[in-house]
XYZ file of C-alpha atoms in Angstrom:
189
model
C 4.774 -21.976 -0.314
C 6.726 -19.412 1.658
C 8.508 -20.836 4.697
C 10.224 -17.656 5.897
C 10.280 -17.456 9.705
C 9.115 -13.938 10.566
C 8.675 -14.108 14.316
C 11.461 -16.374 15.485
C 14.961 -15.755 16.789
C 16.237 -17.088 13.464
C 14.068 -14.663 11.472
C 15.199 -13.776 7.996
C 16.705 -10.425 7.133
C 14.474 -10.217 4.043
C 12.122 -7.820 5.811
C 13.725 -4.397 6.046
C 12.963 -1.537 8.462
C 10.454 1.078 7.313
C 12.191 4.094 5.779
C 10.701 7.374 7.058
C 9.543 10.073 4.641
C 12.612 11.780 3.257
C 14.039 13.943 0.499
C 17.258 11.902 0.594
C 16.749 10.267 -2.810
C 19.983 8.293 -2.566
C 18.933 6.712 0.754
C 15.452 5.985 -0.628
C 16.876 4.285 -3.745
C 19.246 2.262 -1.565
C 16.336 1.146 0.653
C 14.220 0.129 -2.355
C 17.102 -1.734 -3.985
C 17.772 -3.622 -0.722
C 14.236 -5.047 -0.628
C 13.799 -8.771 -1.244
C 10.679 -10.638 -2.250
C 9.169 -13.199 0.082
C 6.613 -14.664 -2.301
C 3.343 -13.207 -1.036
C 1.267 -10.064 -1.321
C -0.422 -8.384 1.624
C -1.458 -4.897 0.509
C -3.126 -4.184 3.861
C 0.248 -4.238 5.634
C 1.707 -1.747 3.139
C -1.371 0.451 3.420
C -1.186 0.448 7.221
C 2.474 1.474 7.199
C 1.820 4.108 4.527
C -0.880 5.558 6.779
C 1.463 5.480 9.777
C 4.083 7.531 7.923
C 1.533 10.344 7.553
C 0.682 10.562 11.267
C 2.513 12.834 13.695
C 2.534 10.451 16.667
C 3.316 7.162 14.962
C 6.272 4.783 15.049
C 7.516 6.515 11.870
C 6.367 10.101 12.487
C 5.565 12.421 9.607
C 7.544 15.628 9.297
C 6.266 18.400 11.560
C 3.504 20.544 10.099
C 3.119 24.285 10.399
C -0.167 26.160 10.606
C 0.725 28.246 7.553
C 0.687 25.520 4.913
C -2.083 23.242 3.697
C -0.800 19.680 3.512
C -1.832 16.958 1.103
C -1.612 13.558 2.740
C -1.257 11.132 -0.145
C -0.810 7.380 -0.125
C 0.298 5.606 -3.280
C -0.296 1.879 -2.838
C 1.528 -0.151 -5.489
C 1.086 -3.901 -5.749
C 2.261 -6.563 -8.149
C -0.745 -8.762 -7.601
C -3.768 -9.799 -5.636
C -3.605 -10.285 -1.875
C -2.305 -13.743 -1.057
C -1.404 -15.661 2.024
C 2.121 -15.019 3.091
C 3.039 -15.818 6.657
C 0.356 -18.335 7.531
C -0.140 -20.649 4.546
C -2.548 -22.887 6.478
C -5.169 -20.152 6.220
C -5.388 -19.657 2.452
C -5.159 -16.430 0.481
C -6.655 -12.930 0.446
C -9.847 -13.818 -1.364
C -10.561 -17.280 -0.027
C -9.289 -18.757 3.175
C -9.419 -22.338 4.276
C -9.219 -23.771 7.750
C -8.655 -27.412 8.576
C -11.829 -29.264 7.720
C -14.109 -26.236 7.941
C -14.372 -25.200 4.297
C -13.943 -21.660 3.005
C -14.947 -18.201 4.150
C -14.416 -14.683 2.735
C -10.812 -13.490 2.760
C -9.798 -11.581 5.845
C -6.887 -9.771 4.178
C -9.190 -8.014 1.703
C -11.735 -7.317 4.464
C -9.064 -5.773 6.697
C -7.812 -3.679 3.783
C -11.356 -2.513 2.937
C -11.848 -1.394 6.554
C -8.589 0.583 6.465
C -9.560 2.171 3.146
C -12.946 3.169 4.569
C -11.253 4.718 7.609
C -8.779 6.628 5.442
C -11.471 7.855 3.033
C -13.756 8.955 5.876
C -11.080 10.730 7.954
C -11.682 14.494 8.129
C -9.497 17.303 9.404
C -10.684 20.008 11.821
C -12.227 21.932 8.892
C -14.182 18.903 7.657
C -11.918 18.301 4.641
C -10.935 14.814 3.560
C -7.535 14.119 5.112
C -6.139 11.474 2.746
C -5.956 10.923 -0.982
C -5.265 7.352 -2.082
C -3.801 6.331 -5.428
C -3.556 2.613 -6.167
C -1.442 0.920 -8.801
C -1.682 -2.707 -9.881
C 1.331 -3.891 -11.878
C 0.031 -6.946 -13.680
C 2.838 -8.597 -15.643
C 1.823 -12.217 -14.986
C 1.079 -14.585 -17.804
C -1.720 -15.417 -17.612
C -2.604 -12.063 -16.095
C -4.149 -11.774 -12.642
C -7.681 -10.384 -12.634
C -8.045 -6.700 -11.862
C -7.862 -6.201 -8.105
C -11.284 -5.102 -6.886
C -9.805 -4.113 -3.516
C -7.243 -1.804 -5.159
C -10.028 -0.262 -7.251
C -12.122 0.153 -4.099
C -9.307 1.754 -2.118
C -8.514 4.424 -4.712
C -10.051 7.769 -3.711
C -11.807 7.900 -7.097
C -11.827 5.732 -10.252
C -9.210 7.947 -11.939
C -6.801 7.250 -9.070
C -6.593 3.519 -9.849
C -3.950 2.524 -12.387
C -3.684 -0.883 -14.066
C -0.224 -1.387 -15.549
C 0.715 -4.285 -17.797
C 4.451 -3.582 -17.852
C 6.910 -2.547 -15.166
C 8.190 0.083 -17.602
C 4.914 1.989 -17.049
C 5.704 2.621 -13.369
C 7.863 5.717 -13.945
C 5.274 7.272 -16.278
C 2.498 6.555 -13.783
C 4.377 8.122 -10.870
C 5.189 11.112 -13.070
C 1.469 11.454 -13.906
C 0.535 11.288 -10.214
C 3.241 13.835 -9.375
C 1.914 16.188 -12.053
C -1.639 15.836 -10.714
C -0.440 16.572 -7.175
C 1.533 19.624 -8.379
C -1.586 20.991 -10.067
C -3.545 20.349 -6.872
C -0.991 22.372 -4.916
C -1.206 25.310 -7.338
C -5.024 25.227 -7.302
C -5.320 25.458 -3.518
C-alpha cells in the first residue's frame, strides 16, 4: 500500500514537475533519471498531461505553431502495468473499486481514461483532420505477467499503434520504430 502524502504540507518530493516539450536531450534525460516510483499506475494522469503539452494555452504550452507547417500531434503513452489505485487506497484499483460496505463497481480510472481517449480520437482541426495520434506501450515484465491492458489497446489510434513489450530492453527499439513511422508520415504529407 502506498502511503505517500501528495496533498499535504509534508508532501513527498517523489513527484517531479512536468518537463515541457524540448530538444534539450540532456535536460530530458536528467528529468527522466530523477523520477521515482510511488507504487501505483494511473495512465489517465499521464495521458492528461501528455495532451496538455500539445495545447497552446495550457499550463505547459506547446511550442508556437506557424501556418506554413502541418503539425503531427502525437502522444506516446507508456505504462508498466494496469491502472491501479495510487493515492486513495480505500477505493480499490483501476478495474475494480471497493467502497466501505457497498461492494464493487466498475473502475473509474479506466473509465476516465477511456473518455479522454475518445475525446482525443474525436478531436478535429479546422480542416476536419484528426488532431491527435496515440501510440500506447505496455511494458509487461512482471512474473506472472499482467494481462494485456484493454484500455491501452483501446486508446491506441489503431491496433498497430499498441505495443506489448515483455522486456525493458525492447523500449528503445519500439521508440525507434515509432520515430521511423512518424518520419515516413512527415515525408508522405
